[in-house]
Amino acid sequence: MAKKPKAEEIINKVEAHYDSTEPLRNRMDEDYALYRLDPYDAGEDFHSYTSNEPATYADKIVSFLNSSELTARIPVNCQQREQREANDQKERFFIGALRSADERLRNAIQPDIKAQLAWYITMRGWYAGRACLVKTKDE
């Protein structure tokens, strides 16, 4: 049986992770400031110029991602008919879950999942998502 970590160990690991990812968060904040068109200060004796190029480029990427088609695909490992049908059912479930989540978000007057992912991927950096559905034998 695995040994339970102590509270101090967990706190130390969380703080270490926070410290190791701080430069990444700082860079993302600086990039987001470019998108927000925060005024650029070149310092004394220099002219400052704030360009909207970062914002328009990011908007183009978000638009490109929003216009793409969202697909759900489970790789086929075997050619057995039952397995293919089970994989089809999993894909249908995933598509239905996404539609349900989008409907819930629309009822809350928020953008759908694809639009939110497009924005967060572009503005805050790369993103990964994974869902694992497991059915045990006793179910």
Short mmCIF file of N, CA and C in Angstrom, two decimals:
data_model
loop_
_atom_site.label_atom_id
_atom_site.label_comp_id
_atom_site.label_asym_id
_atom_site.label_seq_id
_atom_site.Cartn_x
_atom_site.Cartn_y
_atom_site.Cartn_z
N MET A 1 0.83 -1.17 0.00
CA MET A 1 0.00 0.00 0.00
C MET A 1 0.89 1.24 0.00
N ALA A 2 0.48 2.23 -0.77
CA ALA A 2 1.27 3.46 -0.91
C ALA A 2 1.21 4.28 0.38
N LYS A 3 2.33 4.88 0.69
CA LYS A 3 2.43 5.72 1.87
C LYS A 3 1.80 7.09 1.57
N LYS A 4 0.95 7.55 2.49
CA LYS A 4 0.31 8.85 2.31
C LYS A 4 1.32 9.97 2.54
N PRO A 5 1.36 10.96 1.65
CA PRO A 5 2.29 12.07 1.88
C PRO A 5 1.78 12.97 3.00
N LYS A 6 2.72 13.56 3.70
CA LYS A 6 2.38 14.49 4.77
C LYS A 6 2.00 15.84 4.17
N ALA A 7 1.29 16.63 4.95
CA ALA A 7 0.83 17.94 4.49
C ALA A 7 2.00 18.82 4.09
N GLU A 8 3.09 18.77 4.83
CA GLU A 8 4.27 19.57 4.53
C GLU A 8 4.85 19.20 3.18
N GLU A 9 4.89 17.90 2.87
CA GLU A 9 5.41 17.45 1.58
C GLU A 9 4.56 17.97 0.43
N ILE A 10 3.25 17.92 0.60
CA ILE A 10 2.34 18.40 -0.44
C ILE A 10 2.52 19.90 -0.64
N ILE A 11 2.59 20.65 0.44
CA ILE A 11 2.77 22.10 0.36
C ILE A 11 4.09 22.43 -0.34
N ASN A 12 5.16 21.71 0.01
CA ASN A 12 6.47 21.94 -0.62
C ASN A 12 6.43 21.64 -2.11
N LYS A 13 5.75 20.58 -2.51
CA LYS A 13 5.66 20.24 -3.92
C LYS A 13 4.84 21.28 -4.68
N VAL A 14 3.76 21.75 -4.09
CA VAL A 14 2.94 22.78 -4.75
C VAL A 14 3.74 24.06 -4.91
N GLU A 15 4.46 24.47 -3.86
CA GLU A 15 5.27 25.68 -3.94
C GLU A 15 6.40 25.53 -4.96
N ALA A 16 7.01 24.36 -5.02
CA ALA A 16 8.08 24.12 -5.99
C ALA A 16 7.53 24.20 -7.42
N HIS A 17 6.36 23.63 -7.64
CA HIS A 17 5.75 23.70 -8.97
C HIS A 17 5.38 25.15 -9.32
N TYR A 18 4.85 25.87 -8.36
CA TYR A 18 4.50 27.28 -8.59
C TYR A 18 5.75 28.08 -8.97
N ASP A 19 6.84 27.85 -8.24
CA ASP A 19 8.08 28.58 -8.52
C ASP A 19 8.66 28.21 -9.88
N SER A 20 8.58 26.94 -10.24
CA SER A 20 9.15 26.51 -11.52
C SER A 20 8.33 26.97 -12.72
N THR A 21 7.05 27.23 -12.53
CA THR A 21 6.22 27.68 -13.65
C THR A 21 5.99 29.19 -13.66
N GLU A 22 6.57 29.91 -12.72
CA GLU A 22 6.39 31.36 -12.67
C GLU A 22 6.90 32.07 -13.92
N PRO A 23 8.07 31.72 -14.47
CA PRO A 23 8.51 32.39 -15.71
C PRO A 23 7.51 32.19 -16.87
N LEU A 24 6.91 31.03 -16.94
CA LEU A 24 5.91 30.77 -17.98
C LEU A 24 4.70 31.68 -17.81
N ARG A 25 4.21 31.80 -16.59
CA ARG A 25 3.06 32.68 -16.34
C ARG A 25 3.41 34.13 -16.62
N ASN A 26 4.62 34.54 -16.27
CA ASN A 26 5.05 35.92 -16.55
C ASN A 26 5.08 36.18 -18.05
N ARG A 27 5.60 35.22 -18.81
CA ARG A 27 5.64 35.38 -20.26
C ARG A 27 4.24 35.46 -20.84
N MET A 28 3.32 34.61 -20.35
CA MET A 28 1.95 34.65 -20.84
C MET A 28 1.29 35.98 -20.50
N ASP A 29 1.57 36.53 -19.33
CA ASP A 29 1.01 37.83 -18.97
C ASP A 29 1.56 38.94 -19.86
N GLU A 30 2.85 38.87 -20.20
CA GLU A 30 3.44 39.86 -21.09
C GLU A 30 2.84 39.75 -22.50
N ASP A 31 2.62 38.53 -22.97
CA ASP A 31 1.99 38.34 -24.28
C ASP A 31 0.56 38.85 -24.27
N TYR A 32 -0.16 38.61 -23.19
CA TYR A 32 -1.53 39.08 -23.11
C TYR A 32 -1.59 40.61 -23.04
N ALA A 33 -0.58 41.24 -22.44
CA ALA A 33 -0.51 42.70 -22.43
C ALA A 33 -0.36 43.24 -23.86
N LEU A 34 0.37 42.53 -24.71
CA LEU A 34 0.46 42.92 -26.12
C LEU A 34 -0.90 42.85 -26.79
N TYR A 35 -1.67 41.80 -26.47
CA TYR A 35 -3.00 41.66 -27.06
C TYR A 35 -3.94 42.76 -26.59
N ARG A 36 -3.85 43.13 -25.32
CA ARG A 36 -4.71 44.18 -24.76
C ARG A 36 -4.30 45.56 -25.22
N LEU A 37 -3.20 45.66 -25.94
CA LEU A 37 -2.66 46.93 -26.44
C LEU A 37 -2.28 47.87 -25.29
N ASP A 38 -1.68 47.29 -24.25
CA ASP A 38 -1.15 48.13 -23.18
C ASP A 38 -0.07 49.04 -23.78
N PRO A 39 -0.05 50.31 -23.41
CA PRO A 39 0.92 51.24 -24.01
C PRO A 39 2.36 50.79 -23.79
N TYR A 40 3.15 50.91 -24.83
CA TYR A 40 4.57 50.55 -24.77
C TYR A 40 5.36 51.77 -24.31
N ASP A 41 6.29 51.57 -23.40
CA ASP A 41 7.14 52.65 -22.92
C ASP A 41 8.58 52.33 -23.30
N ALA A 42 9.12 53.10 -24.25
CA ALA A 42 10.49 52.87 -24.70
C ALA A 42 11.50 53.56 -23.80
N GLY A 43 11.04 54.34 -22.86
CA GLY A 43 11.94 55.05 -21.94
C GLY A 43 12.08 56.50 -22.34
N GLU A 44 12.81 57.23 -21.54
CA GLU A 44 13.02 58.65 -21.81
C GLU A 44 13.84 58.84 -23.08
N ASP A 45 13.62 59.96 -23.75
CA ASP A 45 14.34 60.34 -24.97
C ASP A 45 14.05 59.41 -26.14
N PHE A 46 13.01 58.59 -26.06
CA PHE A 46 12.63 57.72 -27.16
C PHE A 46 11.14 57.87 -27.42
N HIS A 47 10.77 57.75 -28.68
CA HIS A 47 9.35 57.74 -29.03
C HIS A 47 8.81 56.34 -28.84
N SER A 48 7.62 56.23 -28.28
CA SER A 48 6.98 54.92 -28.06
C SER A 48 5.87 54.72 -29.07
N TYR A 49 5.72 53.50 -29.51
CA TYR A 49 4.69 53.16 -30.48
C TYR A 49 4.06 51.82 -30.07
N THR A 50 2.75 51.80 -29.94
CA THR A 50 2.03 50.58 -29.61
C THR A 50 1.30 50.12 -30.86
N SER A 51 1.67 48.97 -31.36
CA SER A 51 1.07 48.44 -32.59
C SER A 51 -0.07 47.50 -32.25
N ASN A 52 -1.06 47.44 -33.14
CA ASN A 52 -2.16 46.50 -32.95
C ASN A 52 -1.89 45.18 -33.67
N GLU A 53 -0.70 45.02 -34.22
CA GLU A 53 -0.37 43.80 -34.95
C GLU A 53 -0.49 42.53 -34.10
N PRO A 54 -0.01 42.49 -32.85
CA PRO A 54 -0.19 41.27 -32.05
C PRO A 54 -1.67 40.92 -31.85
N ALA A 55 -2.51 41.93 -31.63
CA ALA A 55 -3.94 41.66 -31.40
C ALA A 55 -4.61 41.15 -32.67
N THR A 56 -4.31 41.76 -33.80
CA THR A 56 -4.95 41.31 -35.04
C THR A 56 -4.46 39.92 -35.43
N TYR A 57 -3.19 39.64 -35.20
CA TYR A 57 -2.67 38.31 -35.51
C TYR A 57 -3.31 37.25 -34.62
N ALA A 58 -3.44 37.55 -33.33
CA ALA A 58 -4.09 36.61 -32.41
C ALA A 58 -5.56 36.41 -32.79
N ASP A 59 -6.24 37.49 -33.18
CA ASP A 59 -7.64 37.36 -33.60
C ASP A 59 -7.77 36.48 -34.83
N LYS A 60 -6.81 36.56 -35.75
CA LYS A 60 -6.82 35.70 -36.93
C LYS A 60 -6.67 34.23 -36.54
N ILE A 61 -5.79 33.96 -35.59
CA ILE A 61 -5.59 32.58 -35.14
C ILE A 61 -6.85 32.06 -34.46
N VAL A 62 -7.47 32.87 -33.60
CA VAL A 62 -8.71 32.46 -32.93
C VAL A 62 -9.79 32.19 -33.97
N SER A 63 -9.89 33.06 -34.96
CA SER A 63 -10.89 32.87 -36.02
C SER A 63 -10.62 31.58 -36.81
N PHE A 64 -9.36 31.32 -37.09
CA PHE A 64 -8.99 30.10 -37.81
C PHE A 64 -9.38 28.86 -37.00
N LEU A 65 -9.07 28.87 -35.71
CA LEU A 65 -9.41 27.73 -34.86
C LEU A 65 -10.92 27.56 -34.72
N ASN A 66 -11.64 28.68 -34.62
CA ASN A 66 -13.11 28.61 -34.50
C ASN A 66 -13.77 28.08 -35.76
N SER A 67 -13.16 28.36 -36.92
CA SER A 67 -13.76 27.91 -38.17
C SER A 67 -13.40 26.47 -38.51
N SER A 68 -12.49 25.87 -37.75
CA SER A 68 -12.11 24.48 -38.01
C SER A 68 -13.21 23.54 -37.54
N GLU A 69 -13.19 22.35 -38.08
CA GLU A 69 -14.19 21.35 -37.72
C GLU A 69 -13.68 20.52 -36.53
N LEU A 70 -14.52 20.39 -35.53
CA LEU A 70 -14.17 19.61 -34.36
C LEU A 70 -14.50 18.14 -34.64
N THR A 71 -13.53 17.27 -34.45
CA THR A 71 -13.73 15.86 -34.72
C THR A 71 -13.45 15.03 -33.47
N ALA A 72 -14.14 13.93 -33.37
CA ALA A 72 -13.91 12.96 -32.30
C ALA A 72 -13.60 11.63 -32.98
N ARG A 73 -12.44 11.10 -32.70
CA ARG A 73 -12.04 9.86 -33.36
C ARG A 73 -11.29 8.98 -32.38
N ILE A 74 -11.68 7.72 -32.37
CA ILE A 74 -10.99 6.72 -31.56
C ILE A 74 -10.21 5.82 -32.52
N PRO A 75 -8.90 5.70 -32.31
CA PRO A 75 -8.10 4.87 -33.23
C PRO A 75 -8.59 3.42 -33.24
N VAL A 76 -8.56 2.83 -34.42
CA VAL A 76 -8.99 1.44 -34.58
C VAL A 76 -7.79 0.53 -34.43
N ASN A 77 -7.83 -0.36 -33.43
CA ASN A 77 -6.72 -1.30 -33.20
C ASN A 77 -6.97 -2.62 -33.89
N CYS A 78 -8.22 -2.96 -34.06
CA CYS A 78 -8.53 -4.26 -34.63
C CYS A 78 -9.69 -4.11 -35.60
N GLN A 79 -9.92 -5.14 -36.37
CA GLN A 79 -10.97 -5.10 -37.38
C GLN A 79 -12.21 -5.89 -36.97
N GLN A 80 -12.32 -6.23 -35.70
CA GLN A 80 -13.50 -6.96 -35.25
C GLN A 80 -14.70 -6.04 -35.23
N ARG A 81 -15.82 -6.56 -35.73
CA ARG A 81 -17.03 -5.76 -35.87
C ARG A 81 -17.53 -5.21 -34.52
N GLU A 82 -17.51 -6.05 -33.49
CA GLU A 82 -17.99 -5.61 -32.17
C GLU A 82 -17.15 -4.45 -31.62
N GLN A 83 -15.84 -4.55 -31.81
CA GLN A 83 -14.95 -3.50 -31.31
C GLN A 83 -15.18 -2.19 -32.08
N ARG A 84 -15.38 -2.28 -33.39
CA ARG A 84 -15.65 -1.08 -34.19
C ARG A 84 -16.95 -0.43 -33.75
N GLU A 85 -17.96 -1.25 -33.49
CA GLU A 85 -19.25 -0.71 -33.03
C GLU A 85 -19.12 -0.06 -31.66
N ALA A 86 -18.34 -0.65 -30.78
CA ALA A 86 -18.11 -0.07 -29.45
C ALA A 86 -17.39 1.28 -29.57
N ASN A 87 -16.40 1.34 -30.47
CA ASN A 87 -15.69 2.61 -30.68
C ASN A 87 -16.63 3.66 -31.26
N ASP A 88 -17.52 3.27 -32.16
CA ASP A 88 -18.51 4.21 -32.71
C ASP A 88 -19.40 4.76 -31.59
N GLN A 89 -19.80 3.88 -30.68
CA GLN A 89 -20.63 4.32 -29.56
C GLN A 89 -19.89 5.33 -28.68
N LYS A 90 -18.60 5.09 -28.45
CA LYS A 90 -17.79 6.01 -27.64
C LYS A 90 -17.70 7.38 -28.32
N GLU A 91 -17.50 7.38 -29.64
CA GLU A 91 -17.44 8.65 -30.36
C GLU A 91 -18.76 9.39 -30.27
N ARG A 92 -19.86 8.67 -30.41
CA ARG A 92 -21.19 9.29 -30.31
C ARG A 92 -21.42 9.86 -28.91
N PHE A 93 -20.98 9.14 -27.90
CA PHE A 93 -21.11 9.63 -26.52
C PHE A 93 -20.32 10.92 -26.34
N PHE A 94 -19.10 10.96 -26.84
CA PHE A 94 -18.26 12.15 -26.71
C PHE A 94 -18.89 13.34 -27.42
N ILE A 95 -19.41 13.12 -28.62
CA ILE A 95 -20.06 14.20 -29.37
C ILE A 95 -21.29 14.69 -28.61
N GLY A 96 -22.07 13.77 -28.06
CA GLY A 96 -23.23 14.16 -27.27
C GLY A 96 -22.85 14.93 -26.01
N ALA A 97 -21.78 14.51 -25.36
CA ALA A 97 -21.33 15.21 -24.15
C ALA A 97 -20.88 16.64 -24.50
N LEU A 98 -20.19 16.81 -25.63
CA LEU A 98 -19.79 18.15 -26.06
C LEU A 98 -21.01 19.01 -26.36
N ARG A 99 -21.99 18.45 -27.05
CA ARG A 99 -23.20 19.22 -27.36
C ARG A 99 -23.93 19.61 -26.08
N SER A 100 -23.98 18.71 -25.13
CA SER A 100 -24.63 19.01 -23.85
C SER A 100 -23.88 20.13 -23.11
N ALA A 101 -22.55 20.05 -23.12
CA ALA A 101 -21.75 21.09 -22.46
C ALA A 101 -21.92 22.43 -23.16
N ASP A 102 -21.96 22.42 -24.49
CA ASP A 102 -22.17 23.66 -25.24
C ASP A 102 -23.53 24.27 -24.92
N GLU A 103 -24.54 23.44 -24.82
CA GLU A 103 -25.88 23.94 -24.49
C GLU A 103 -25.89 24.56 -23.09
N ARG A 104 -25.24 23.90 -22.15
CA ARG A 104 -25.16 24.43 -20.79
C ARG A 104 -24.43 25.77 -20.77
N LEU A 105 -23.35 25.89 -21.55
CA LEU A 105 -22.62 27.15 -21.61
C LEU A 105 -23.45 28.25 -22.27
N ARG A 106 -24.18 27.90 -23.35
CA ARG A 106 -25.04 28.90 -24.00
C ARG A 106 -26.13 29.38 -23.05
N ASN A 107 -26.69 28.49 -22.24
CA ASN A 107 -27.70 28.89 -21.26
C ASN A 107 -27.12 29.85 -20.22
N ALA A 108 -25.82 29.73 -19.96
CA ALA A 108 -25.15 30.63 -19.02
C ALA A 108 -24.59 31.87 -19.73
N ILE A 109 -24.95 32.04 -21.01
CA ILE A 109 -24.51 33.16 -21.85
C ILE A 109 -22.98 33.22 -21.90
N GLN A 110 -22.37 32.09 -22.23
CA GLN A 110 -20.93 32.01 -22.39
C GLN A 110 -20.63 31.37 -23.74
N PRO A 111 -19.43 31.58 -24.27
CA PRO A 111 -19.05 30.95 -25.54
C PRO A 111 -18.99 29.43 -25.40
N ASP A 112 -19.17 28.74 -26.52
CA ASP A 112 -19.10 27.28 -26.48
C ASP A 112 -17.66 26.81 -26.23
N ILE A 113 -17.51 25.51 -26.06
CA ILE A 113 -16.21 24.96 -25.68
C ILE A 113 -15.16 25.23 -26.75
N LYS A 114 -15.51 25.05 -28.02
CA LYS A 114 -14.53 25.26 -29.09
C LYS A 114 -14.05 26.70 -29.11
N ALA A 115 -14.95 27.66 -28.95
CA ALA A 115 -14.56 29.07 -28.94
C ALA A 115 -13.67 29.39 -27.75
N GLN A 116 -14.00 28.83 -26.58
CA GLN A 116 -13.18 29.07 -25.40
C GLN A 116 -11.80 28.45 -25.55
N LEU A 117 -11.75 27.23 -26.07
CA LEU A 117 -10.44 26.60 -26.27
C LEU A 117 -9.61 27.38 -27.28
N ALA A 118 -10.24 27.85 -28.35
CA ALA A 118 -9.51 28.63 -29.36
C ALA A 118 -8.90 29.87 -28.72
N TRP A 119 -9.66 30.55 -27.87
CA TRP A 119 -9.15 31.76 -27.23
C TRP A 119 -8.03 31.44 -26.25
N TYR A 120 -8.26 30.45 -25.38
CA TYR A 120 -7.25 30.13 -24.36
C TYR A 120 -5.97 29.56 -24.98
N ILE A 121 -6.10 28.77 -26.03
CA ILE A 121 -4.90 28.23 -26.68
C ILE A 121 -4.08 29.37 -27.27
N THR A 122 -4.75 30.32 -27.91
CA THR A 122 -4.05 31.43 -28.55
C THR A 122 -3.49 32.41 -27.53
N MET A 123 -4.27 32.77 -26.52
CA MET A 123 -3.86 33.82 -25.60
C MET A 123 -2.99 33.33 -24.45
N ARG A 124 -3.19 32.11 -24.00
CA ARG A 124 -2.49 31.65 -22.80
C ARG A 124 -1.49 30.53 -23.06
N GLY A 125 -1.37 30.07 -24.29
CA GLY A 125 -0.37 29.05 -24.58
C GLY A 125 -1.01 27.73 -24.94
N TRP A 126 -0.20 26.73 -25.09
CA TRP A 126 -0.70 25.43 -25.54
C TRP A 126 -1.57 24.79 -24.48
N TYR A 127 -2.39 23.88 -24.95
CA TYR A 127 -3.42 23.30 -24.09
C TYR A 127 -3.55 21.82 -24.44
N ALA A 128 -3.83 21.02 -23.47
CA ALA A 128 -4.06 19.60 -23.70
C ALA A 128 -5.26 19.16 -22.88
N GLY A 129 -6.07 18.34 -23.46
CA GLY A 129 -7.22 17.80 -22.74
C GLY A 129 -7.29 16.30 -22.96
N ARG A 130 -7.75 15.62 -21.97
CA ARG A 130 -7.85 14.16 -22.08
C ARG A 130 -9.00 13.69 -21.21
N ALA A 131 -9.76 12.78 -21.75
CA ALA A 131 -10.85 12.18 -20.99
C ALA A 131 -10.68 10.67 -21.05
N CYS A 132 -10.85 10.03 -19.95
CA CYS A 132 -10.70 8.59 -19.88
C CYS A 132 -12.01 8.00 -19.36
N LEU A 133 -12.66 7.21 -20.18
CA LEU A 133 -13.90 6.56 -19.79
C LEU A 133 -13.62 5.08 -19.61
N VAL A 134 -13.91 4.57 -18.44
CA VAL A 134 -13.64 3.17 -18.15
C VAL A 134 -14.90 2.53 -17.59
N LYS A 135 -15.23 1.38 -18.12
CA LYS A 135 -16.36 0.62 -17.60
C LYS A 135 -15.81 -0.67 -17.00
N THR A 136 -16.05 -0.86 -15.71
CA THR A 136 -15.54 -2.06 -15.05
C THR A 136 -16.46 -3.24 -15.35
N LYS A 137 -15.98 -4.42 -15.07
CA LYS A 137 -16.74 -5.63 -15.39
C LYS A 137 -18.03 -5.75 -14.59
N ASP A 138 -18.06 -5.20 -13.39
CA ASP A 138 -19.26 -5.34 -12.57
C ASP A 138 -20.35 -4.33 -12.90
N GLU A 139 -20.10 -3.43 -13.85
CA GLU A 139 -21.13 -2.44 -14.23
C GLU A 139 -21.94 -2.91 -15.42
#
